[in-house]
mmCIF file of C-alpha atoms in Angstrom:
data_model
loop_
_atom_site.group_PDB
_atom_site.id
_atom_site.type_symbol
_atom_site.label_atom_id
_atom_site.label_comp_id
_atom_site.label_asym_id
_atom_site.label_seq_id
_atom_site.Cartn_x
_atom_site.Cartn_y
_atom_site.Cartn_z
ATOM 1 C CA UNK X 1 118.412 52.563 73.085
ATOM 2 C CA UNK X 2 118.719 56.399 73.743
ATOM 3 C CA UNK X 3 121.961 57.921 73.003
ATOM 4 C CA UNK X 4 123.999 60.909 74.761
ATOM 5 C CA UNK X 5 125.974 62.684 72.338
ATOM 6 C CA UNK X 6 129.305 64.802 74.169
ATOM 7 C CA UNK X 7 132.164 65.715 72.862
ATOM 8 C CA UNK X 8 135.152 62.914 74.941
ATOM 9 C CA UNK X 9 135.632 63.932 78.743
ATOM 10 C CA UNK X 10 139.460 64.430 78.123
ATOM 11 C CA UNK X 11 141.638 64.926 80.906
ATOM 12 C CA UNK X 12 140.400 68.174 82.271
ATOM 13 C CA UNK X 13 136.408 67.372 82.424
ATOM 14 C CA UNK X 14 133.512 70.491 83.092
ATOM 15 C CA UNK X 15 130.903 70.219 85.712
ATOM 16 C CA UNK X 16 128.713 69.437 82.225
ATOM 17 C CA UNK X 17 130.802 66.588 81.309
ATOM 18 C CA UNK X 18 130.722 64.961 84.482
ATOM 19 C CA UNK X 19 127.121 65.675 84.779
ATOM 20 C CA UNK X 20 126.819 63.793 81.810
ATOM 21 C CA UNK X 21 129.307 60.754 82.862
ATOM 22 C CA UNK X 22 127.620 60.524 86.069
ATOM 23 C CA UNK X 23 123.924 60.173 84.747
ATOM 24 C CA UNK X 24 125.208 57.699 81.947
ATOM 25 C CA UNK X 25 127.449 55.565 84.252
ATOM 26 C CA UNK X 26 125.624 52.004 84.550
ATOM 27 C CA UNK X 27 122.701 53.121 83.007
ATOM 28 C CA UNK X 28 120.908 50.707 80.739
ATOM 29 C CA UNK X 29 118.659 53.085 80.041
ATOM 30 C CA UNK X 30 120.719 55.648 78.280
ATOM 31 C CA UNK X 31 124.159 55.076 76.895
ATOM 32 C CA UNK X 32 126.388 58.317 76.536
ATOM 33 C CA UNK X 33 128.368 58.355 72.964
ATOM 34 C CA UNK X 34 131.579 60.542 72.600
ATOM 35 C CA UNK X 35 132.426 62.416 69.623
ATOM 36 C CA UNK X 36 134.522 64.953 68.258
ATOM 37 C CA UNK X 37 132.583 65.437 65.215
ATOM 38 C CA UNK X 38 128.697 65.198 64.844
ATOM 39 C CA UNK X 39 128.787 63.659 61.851
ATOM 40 C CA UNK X 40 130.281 60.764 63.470
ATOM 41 C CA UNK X 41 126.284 59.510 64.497
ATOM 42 C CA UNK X 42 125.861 58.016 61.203
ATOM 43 C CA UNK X 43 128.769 55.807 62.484
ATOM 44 C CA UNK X 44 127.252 54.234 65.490
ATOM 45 C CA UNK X 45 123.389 55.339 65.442
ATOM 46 C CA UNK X 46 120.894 53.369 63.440
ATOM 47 C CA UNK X 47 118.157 56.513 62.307
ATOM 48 C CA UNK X 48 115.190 56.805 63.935
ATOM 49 C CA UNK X 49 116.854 56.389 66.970
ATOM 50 C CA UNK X 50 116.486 58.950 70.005
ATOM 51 C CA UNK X 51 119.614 60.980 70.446
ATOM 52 C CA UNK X 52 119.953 63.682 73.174
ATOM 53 C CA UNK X 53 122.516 66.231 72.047
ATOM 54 C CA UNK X 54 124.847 68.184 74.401
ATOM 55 C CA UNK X 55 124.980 71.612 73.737
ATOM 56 C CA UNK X 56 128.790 71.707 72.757
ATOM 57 C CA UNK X 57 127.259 70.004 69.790
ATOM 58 C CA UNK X 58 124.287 70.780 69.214
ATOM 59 C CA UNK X 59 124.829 73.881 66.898
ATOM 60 C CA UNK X 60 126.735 71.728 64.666
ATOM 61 C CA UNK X 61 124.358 68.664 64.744
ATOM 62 C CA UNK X 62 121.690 70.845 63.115
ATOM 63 C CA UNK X 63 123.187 72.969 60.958
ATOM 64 C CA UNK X 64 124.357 69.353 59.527
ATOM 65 C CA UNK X 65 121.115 68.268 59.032
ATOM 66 C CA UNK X 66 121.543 64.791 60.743
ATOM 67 C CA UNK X 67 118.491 66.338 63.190
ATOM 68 C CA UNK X 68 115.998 64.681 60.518
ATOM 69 C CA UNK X 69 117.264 61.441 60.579
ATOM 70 C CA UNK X 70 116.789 61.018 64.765
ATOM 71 C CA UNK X 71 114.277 61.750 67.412
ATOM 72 C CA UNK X 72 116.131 64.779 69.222
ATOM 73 C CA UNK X 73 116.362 65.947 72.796
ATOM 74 C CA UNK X 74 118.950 68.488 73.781
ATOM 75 C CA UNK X 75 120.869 68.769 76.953
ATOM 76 C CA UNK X 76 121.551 72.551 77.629
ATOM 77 C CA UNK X 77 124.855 72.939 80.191
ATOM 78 C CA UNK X 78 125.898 76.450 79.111
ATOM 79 C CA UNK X 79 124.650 79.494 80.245
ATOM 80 C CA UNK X 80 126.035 80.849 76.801
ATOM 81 C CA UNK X 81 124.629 78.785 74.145
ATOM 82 C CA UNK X 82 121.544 81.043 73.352
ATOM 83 C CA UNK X 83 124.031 84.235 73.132
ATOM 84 C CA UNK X 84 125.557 83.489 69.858
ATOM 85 C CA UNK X 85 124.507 86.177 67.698
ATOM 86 C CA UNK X 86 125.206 84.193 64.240
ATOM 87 C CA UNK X 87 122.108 81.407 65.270
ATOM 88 C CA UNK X 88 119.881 81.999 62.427
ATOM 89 C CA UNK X 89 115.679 82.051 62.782
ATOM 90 C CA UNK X 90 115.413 78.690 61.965
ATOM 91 C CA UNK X 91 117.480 77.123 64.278
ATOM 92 C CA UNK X 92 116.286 79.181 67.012
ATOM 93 C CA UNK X 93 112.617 78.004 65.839
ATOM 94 C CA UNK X 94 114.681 74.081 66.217
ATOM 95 C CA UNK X 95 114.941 74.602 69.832
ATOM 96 C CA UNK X 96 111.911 76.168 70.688
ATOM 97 C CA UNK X 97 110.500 72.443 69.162
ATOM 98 C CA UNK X 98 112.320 69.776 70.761
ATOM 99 C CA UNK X 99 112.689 69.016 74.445
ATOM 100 C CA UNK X 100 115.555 70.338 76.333
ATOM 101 C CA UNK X 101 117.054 69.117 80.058
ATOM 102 C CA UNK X 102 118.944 72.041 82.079
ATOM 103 C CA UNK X 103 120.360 71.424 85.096
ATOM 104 C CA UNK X 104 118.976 74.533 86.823
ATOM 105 C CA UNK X 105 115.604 75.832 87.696
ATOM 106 C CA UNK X 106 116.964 80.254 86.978
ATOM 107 C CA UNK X 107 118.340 78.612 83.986
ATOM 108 C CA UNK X 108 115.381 77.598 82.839
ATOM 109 C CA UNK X 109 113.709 80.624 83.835
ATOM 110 C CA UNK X 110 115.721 82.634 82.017
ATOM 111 C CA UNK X 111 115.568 80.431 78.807
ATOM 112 C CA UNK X 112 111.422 80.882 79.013
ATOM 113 C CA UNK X 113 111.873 84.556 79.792
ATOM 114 C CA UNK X 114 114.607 85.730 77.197
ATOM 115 C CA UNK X 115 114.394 83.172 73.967
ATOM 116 C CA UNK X 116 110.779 82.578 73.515
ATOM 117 C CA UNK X 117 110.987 78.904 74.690
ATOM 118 C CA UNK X 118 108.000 77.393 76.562
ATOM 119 C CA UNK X 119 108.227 75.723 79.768
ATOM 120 C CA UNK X 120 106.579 72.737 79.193
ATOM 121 C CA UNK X 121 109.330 72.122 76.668
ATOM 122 C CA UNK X 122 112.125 72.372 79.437
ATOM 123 C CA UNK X 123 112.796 69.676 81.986
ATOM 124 C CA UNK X 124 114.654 70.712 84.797
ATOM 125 C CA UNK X 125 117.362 67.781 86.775
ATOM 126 C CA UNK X 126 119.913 69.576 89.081
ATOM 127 C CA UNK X 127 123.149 67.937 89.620
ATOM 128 C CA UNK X 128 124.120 65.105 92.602
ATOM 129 C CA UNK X 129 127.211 65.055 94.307
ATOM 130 C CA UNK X 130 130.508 62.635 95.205
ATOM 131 C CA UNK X 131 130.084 62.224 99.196
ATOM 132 C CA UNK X 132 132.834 64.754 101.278
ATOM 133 C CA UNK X 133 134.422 65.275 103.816
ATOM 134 C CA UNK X 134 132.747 68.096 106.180
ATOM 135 C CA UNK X 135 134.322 71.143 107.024
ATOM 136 C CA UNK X 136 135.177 70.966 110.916
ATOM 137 C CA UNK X 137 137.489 73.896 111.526
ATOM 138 C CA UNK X 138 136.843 77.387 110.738
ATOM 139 C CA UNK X 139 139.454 79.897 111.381
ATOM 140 C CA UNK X 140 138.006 83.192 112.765
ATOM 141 C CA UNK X 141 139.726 85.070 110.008
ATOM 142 C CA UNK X 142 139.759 84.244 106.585
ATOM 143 C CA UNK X 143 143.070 83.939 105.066
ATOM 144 C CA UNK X 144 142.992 80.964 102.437
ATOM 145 C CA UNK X 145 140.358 81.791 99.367
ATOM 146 C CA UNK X 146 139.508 79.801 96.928
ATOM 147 C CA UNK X 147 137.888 79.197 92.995
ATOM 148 C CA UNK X 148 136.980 76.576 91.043
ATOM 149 C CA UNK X 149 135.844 76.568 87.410
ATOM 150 C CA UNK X 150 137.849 76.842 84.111
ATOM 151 C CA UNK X 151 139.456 79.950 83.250
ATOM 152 C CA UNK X 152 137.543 81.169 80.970
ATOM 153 C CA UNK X 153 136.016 85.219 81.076
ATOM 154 C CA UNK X 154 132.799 84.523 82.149
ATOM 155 C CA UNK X 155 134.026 83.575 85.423
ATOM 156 C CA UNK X 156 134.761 86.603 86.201
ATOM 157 C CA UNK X 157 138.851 85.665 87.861
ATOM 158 C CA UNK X 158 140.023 89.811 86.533
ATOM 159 C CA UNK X 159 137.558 91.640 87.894
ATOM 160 C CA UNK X 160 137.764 89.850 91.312
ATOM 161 C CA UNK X 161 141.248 90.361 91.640
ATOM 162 C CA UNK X 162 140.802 93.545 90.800
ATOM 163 C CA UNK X 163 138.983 93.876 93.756
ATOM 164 C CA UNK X 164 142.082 91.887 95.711
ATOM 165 C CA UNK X 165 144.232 94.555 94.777
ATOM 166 C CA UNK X 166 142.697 97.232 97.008
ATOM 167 C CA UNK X 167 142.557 94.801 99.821
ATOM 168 C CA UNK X 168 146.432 94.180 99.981
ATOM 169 C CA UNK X 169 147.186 95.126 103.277
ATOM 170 C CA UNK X 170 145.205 91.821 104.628
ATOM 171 C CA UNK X 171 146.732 88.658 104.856
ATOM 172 C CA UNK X 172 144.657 86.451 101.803
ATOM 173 C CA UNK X 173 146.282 84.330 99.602
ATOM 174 C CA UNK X 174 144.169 83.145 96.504
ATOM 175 C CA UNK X 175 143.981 79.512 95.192
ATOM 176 C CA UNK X 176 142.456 78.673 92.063
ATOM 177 C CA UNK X 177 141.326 75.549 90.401
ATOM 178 C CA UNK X 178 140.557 74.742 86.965
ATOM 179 C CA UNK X 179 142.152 74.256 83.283
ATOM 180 C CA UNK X 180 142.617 77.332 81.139
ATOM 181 C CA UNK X 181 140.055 76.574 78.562
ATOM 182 C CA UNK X 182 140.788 80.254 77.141
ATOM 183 C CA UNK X 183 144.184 80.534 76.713
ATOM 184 C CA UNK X 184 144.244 84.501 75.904
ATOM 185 C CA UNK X 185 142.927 85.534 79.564
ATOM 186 C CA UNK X 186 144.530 82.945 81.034
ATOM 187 C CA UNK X 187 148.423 84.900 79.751
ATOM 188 C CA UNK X 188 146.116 88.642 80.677
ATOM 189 C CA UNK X 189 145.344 87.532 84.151
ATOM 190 C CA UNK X 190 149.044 86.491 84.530
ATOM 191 C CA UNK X 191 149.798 89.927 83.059
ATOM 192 C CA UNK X 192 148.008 91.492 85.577
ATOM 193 C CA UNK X 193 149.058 89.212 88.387
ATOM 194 C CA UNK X 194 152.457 90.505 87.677
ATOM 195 C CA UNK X 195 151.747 93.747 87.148
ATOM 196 C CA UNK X 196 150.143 94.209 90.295
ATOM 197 C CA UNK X 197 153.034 91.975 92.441
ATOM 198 C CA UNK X 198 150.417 89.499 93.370
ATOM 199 C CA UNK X 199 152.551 86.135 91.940
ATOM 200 C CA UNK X 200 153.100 85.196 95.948
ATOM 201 C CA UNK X 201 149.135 85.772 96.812
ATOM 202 C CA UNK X 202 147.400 83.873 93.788
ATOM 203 C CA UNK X 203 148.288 80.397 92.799
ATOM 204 C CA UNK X 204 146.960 78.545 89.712
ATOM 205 C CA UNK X 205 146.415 75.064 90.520
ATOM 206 C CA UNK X 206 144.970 73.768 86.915
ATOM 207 C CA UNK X 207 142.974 71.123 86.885
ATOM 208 C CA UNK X 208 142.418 68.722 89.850
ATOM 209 C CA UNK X 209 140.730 65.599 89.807
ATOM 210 C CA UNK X 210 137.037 65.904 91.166
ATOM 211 C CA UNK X 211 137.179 63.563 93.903
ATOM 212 C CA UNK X 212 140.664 65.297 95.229
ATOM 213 C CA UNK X 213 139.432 68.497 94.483
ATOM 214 C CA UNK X 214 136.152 67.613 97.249
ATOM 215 C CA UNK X 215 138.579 66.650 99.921
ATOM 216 C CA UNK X 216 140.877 69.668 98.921
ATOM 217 C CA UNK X 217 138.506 72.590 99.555
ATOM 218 C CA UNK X 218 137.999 71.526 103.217
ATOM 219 C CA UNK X 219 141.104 73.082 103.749
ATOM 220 C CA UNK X 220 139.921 76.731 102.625
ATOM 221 C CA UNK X 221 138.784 79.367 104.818
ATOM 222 C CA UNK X 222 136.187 80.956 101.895
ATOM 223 C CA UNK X 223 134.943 80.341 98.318
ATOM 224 C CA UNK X 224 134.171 83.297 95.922
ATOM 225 C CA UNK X 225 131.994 83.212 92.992
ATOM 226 C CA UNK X 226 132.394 85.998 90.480
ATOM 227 C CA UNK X 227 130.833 84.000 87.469
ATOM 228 C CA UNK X 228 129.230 86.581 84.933
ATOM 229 C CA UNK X 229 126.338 83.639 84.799
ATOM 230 C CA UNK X 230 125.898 79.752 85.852
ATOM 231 C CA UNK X 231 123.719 77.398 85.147
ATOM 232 C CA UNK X 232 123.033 75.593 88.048
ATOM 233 C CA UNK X 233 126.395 76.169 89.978
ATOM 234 C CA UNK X 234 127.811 73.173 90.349
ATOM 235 C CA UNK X 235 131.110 73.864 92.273
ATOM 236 C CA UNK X 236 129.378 76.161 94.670
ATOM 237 C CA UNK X 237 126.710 73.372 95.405
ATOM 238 C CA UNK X 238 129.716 71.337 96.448
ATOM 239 C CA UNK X 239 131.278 74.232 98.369
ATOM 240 C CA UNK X 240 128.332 74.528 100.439
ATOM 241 C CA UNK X 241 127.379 70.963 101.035
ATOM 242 C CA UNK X 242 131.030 70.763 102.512
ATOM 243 C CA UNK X 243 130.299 73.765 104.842
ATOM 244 C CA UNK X 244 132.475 75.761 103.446
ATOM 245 C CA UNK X 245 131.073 79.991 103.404
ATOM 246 C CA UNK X 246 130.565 81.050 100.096
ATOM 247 C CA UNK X 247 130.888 84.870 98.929
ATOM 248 C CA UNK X 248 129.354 85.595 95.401
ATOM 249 C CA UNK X 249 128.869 88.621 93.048
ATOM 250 C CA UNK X 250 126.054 89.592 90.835
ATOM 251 C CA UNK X 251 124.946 86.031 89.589
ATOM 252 C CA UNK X 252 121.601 84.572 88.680
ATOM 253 C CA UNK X 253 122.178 81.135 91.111
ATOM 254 C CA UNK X 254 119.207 78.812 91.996
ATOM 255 C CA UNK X 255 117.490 80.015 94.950
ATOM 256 C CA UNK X 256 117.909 76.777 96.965
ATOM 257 C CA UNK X 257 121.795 78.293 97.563
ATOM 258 C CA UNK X 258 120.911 81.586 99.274
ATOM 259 C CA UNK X 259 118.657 79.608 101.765
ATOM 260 C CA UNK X 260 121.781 78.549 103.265
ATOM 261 C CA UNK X 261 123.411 80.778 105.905
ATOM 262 C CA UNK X 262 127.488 80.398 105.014
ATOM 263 C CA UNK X 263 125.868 81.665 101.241
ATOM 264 C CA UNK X 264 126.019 85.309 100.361
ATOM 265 C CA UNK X 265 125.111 86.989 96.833
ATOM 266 C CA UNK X 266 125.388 90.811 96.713
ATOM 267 C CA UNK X 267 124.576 93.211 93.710
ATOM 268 C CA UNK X 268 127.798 95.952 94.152
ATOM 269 C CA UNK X 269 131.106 95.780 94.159
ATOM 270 C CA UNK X 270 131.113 98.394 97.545
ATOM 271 C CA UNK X 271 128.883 95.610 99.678
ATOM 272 C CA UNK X 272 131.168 92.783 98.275
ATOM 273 C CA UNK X 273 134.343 94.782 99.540
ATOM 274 C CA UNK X 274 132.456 95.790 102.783
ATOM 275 C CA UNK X 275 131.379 92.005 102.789
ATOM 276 C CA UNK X 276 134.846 90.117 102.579
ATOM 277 C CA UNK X 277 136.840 93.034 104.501
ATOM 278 C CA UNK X 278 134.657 92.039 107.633
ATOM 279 C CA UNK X 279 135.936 88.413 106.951
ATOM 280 C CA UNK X 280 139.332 88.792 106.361
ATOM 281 C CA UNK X 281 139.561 91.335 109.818
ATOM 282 C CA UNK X 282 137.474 88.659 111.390
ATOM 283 C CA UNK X 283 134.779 91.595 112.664
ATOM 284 C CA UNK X 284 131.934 89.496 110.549
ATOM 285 C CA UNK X 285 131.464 85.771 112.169
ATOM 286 C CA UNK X 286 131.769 83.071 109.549
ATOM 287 C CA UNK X 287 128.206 81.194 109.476
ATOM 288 C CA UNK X 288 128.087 77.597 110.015
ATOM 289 C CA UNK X 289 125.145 75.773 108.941
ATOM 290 C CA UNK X 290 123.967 72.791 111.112
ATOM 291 C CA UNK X 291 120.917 71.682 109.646
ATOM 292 C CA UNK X 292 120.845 68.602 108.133
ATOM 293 C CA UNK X 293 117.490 68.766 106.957
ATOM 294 C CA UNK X 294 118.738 71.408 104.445
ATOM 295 C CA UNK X 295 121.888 69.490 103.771
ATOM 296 C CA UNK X 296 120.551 66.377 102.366
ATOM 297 C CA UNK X 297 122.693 64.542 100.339
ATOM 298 C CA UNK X 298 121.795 63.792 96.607
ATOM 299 C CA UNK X 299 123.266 60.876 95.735
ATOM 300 C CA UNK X 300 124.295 60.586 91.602
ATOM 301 C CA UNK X 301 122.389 57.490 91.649
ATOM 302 C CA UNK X 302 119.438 59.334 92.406
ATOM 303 C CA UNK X 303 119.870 61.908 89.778
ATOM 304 C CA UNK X 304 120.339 59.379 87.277
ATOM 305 C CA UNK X 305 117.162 57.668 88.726
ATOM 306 C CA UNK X 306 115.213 60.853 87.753
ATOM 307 C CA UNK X 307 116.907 61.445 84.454
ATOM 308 C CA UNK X 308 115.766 58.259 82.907
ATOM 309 C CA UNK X 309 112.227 59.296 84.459
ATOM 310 C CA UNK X 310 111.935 62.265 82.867
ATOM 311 C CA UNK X 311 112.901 60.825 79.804
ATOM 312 C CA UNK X 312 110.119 58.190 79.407
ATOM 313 C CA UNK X 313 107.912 61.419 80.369
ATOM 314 C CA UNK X 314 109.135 63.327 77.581
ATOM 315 C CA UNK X 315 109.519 59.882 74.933
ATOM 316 C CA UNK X 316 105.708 59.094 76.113
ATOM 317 C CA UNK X 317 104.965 63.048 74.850
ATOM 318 C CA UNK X 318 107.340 62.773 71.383
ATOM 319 C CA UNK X 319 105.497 59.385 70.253
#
């Protein structure tokens, strides 16, 4: 039996924990374990047994030790887990030795690239999707914007409505959806939010559940992306697939997105302005993408189909 190891879904999941839900969700193959504390293993795993780590725990699963008592893969979802300054040589050496999964091909990249690691080591398996409901309307201005993610600094929420504020004589209102997972710039963004007299144009929504949330952002005129990093991009995969036009800023994404005409990633904050100011007078024509060939749908059952075979690629190399 292979085990994956996650801290519990809780009420508010991540794109990572329902990645991992999805690909362990009538799998025989692999069964996913929840804990709060890695030393709860011992608990439920006989040793020797193959354990693949997510990355929320993976820090504290070795510098506990219990990484000699199991055959290890980990399971990399955050762009930030290789920042930590405090990760000593030796654990660094750790990961350059066991297998990792990603769930994005510029995530991998960057992992090769930036920490030493070597590709072979690295199995890439993007994300699937819940079927949706296709965007059929399209305003020719946009009004209603949207973002999804958790509220955290890396996505970037300040520095976009930053931007807002010297667009206020256009018509926009702002929705966003996610939990405040950081609580501090959650109360500076409402700072700022009142400061600025924006409390009528941006509305937090929290956390909606992730079928809803599909069927909700049909109902948008535009989805922004100001993430500092992602690694694969989860919610703007979704976005897209839906039909709905996506506007980004600065961020590494995987290249299959910016095939897609309704997708736009620019590198200043002048050509984002210029960008969403044509949108929002309706002088720029929102794209609407047609081809089905490039929309194929990729079904969950098929991702989980590939995870398990990658894993008996990677077991068949560890034995």
């Amino acid at each position: 039996m292979i085990y994956l190891v996650a801290p519990p879904i809780g009420k508010t999941p991540t794109g990572g924990s329902l990645y991992n839900h999805y690909v362990t969700s009538d799998n025989e193959f692999v069964t996913l374990l929840e804990v709060t504390e890695v030393n709860e293993l011992i608990n439920f795993i006989d040793p020797n047994s193959i354990v693949i780590i997510d990355s929320l725990l993976l820090e504290a699963y070795f510098k506990s030790h219990l990484h000699k008592n199991y055959k290890t893969l980990g399971l990399i979802h955050l762009p930030t887990f290789f920042d930590n300054p405090e990760k000593n040589k030796q654990e660094i050496i750790y990961y350059q030795t066991i297998p990792l999964l990603v769930t994005g091909n510029s995530f991998k990249l960057d992992l090769v690239q930036n920490y030493n690691l070597k590709s072979d080591n690295i199995t890439t398996i993007t994300p699937g999707m819940l079927k949706v409901i296709k965007k059929k309307k399209f305003n020719s201005q946009v009004k209603n914007i949207v973002l999804v993610g958790s509220i955290t600094r890396r996505k970037g929420i300040l520095e976009f409505l930053n931007v807002m504020n010297d667009l206020l004589n256009y018509p926009w209102k702002i929705h966003i959806y996610g939990p405040a997972t950081d609580s501090d710039y959650y109360q500076e963004l409402q700072l700022f939010i009142v400061d600025a007299n924006l409390k009528d144009r941006v509305i937090f929504h929290n956390y909606l559940a992730h079928s809803k949330l599909l069927k909700t952002l049909s109902n948008f005129d535009l989805f922004i992306n100001f993430s500092v990093y992602e690694t694969f991009g989860m919610a703007i995969y979704e976005a897209l697939q839906i039909g709905l036009p996506v506007l980004s800023y600065k961020t590494n994404l995987e290249g299959a997105f910016t095939k897609r005409p309704h997708f736009k990633n620019v590198d200043s904050i002048a050509t984002f302005k210029s960008e969403l100011v044509g949108l929002l007078t309706g002088e720029k024509a929102v794209e609407i993408h047609h081809d089905k060939k490039e929309f194929s749908f990729r079904s969950w059952t098929s991702v989980k189909e590939e995870f398990n075979i990658a894993l008996k690629h990677i077991l068949i190399k560890m034995n």
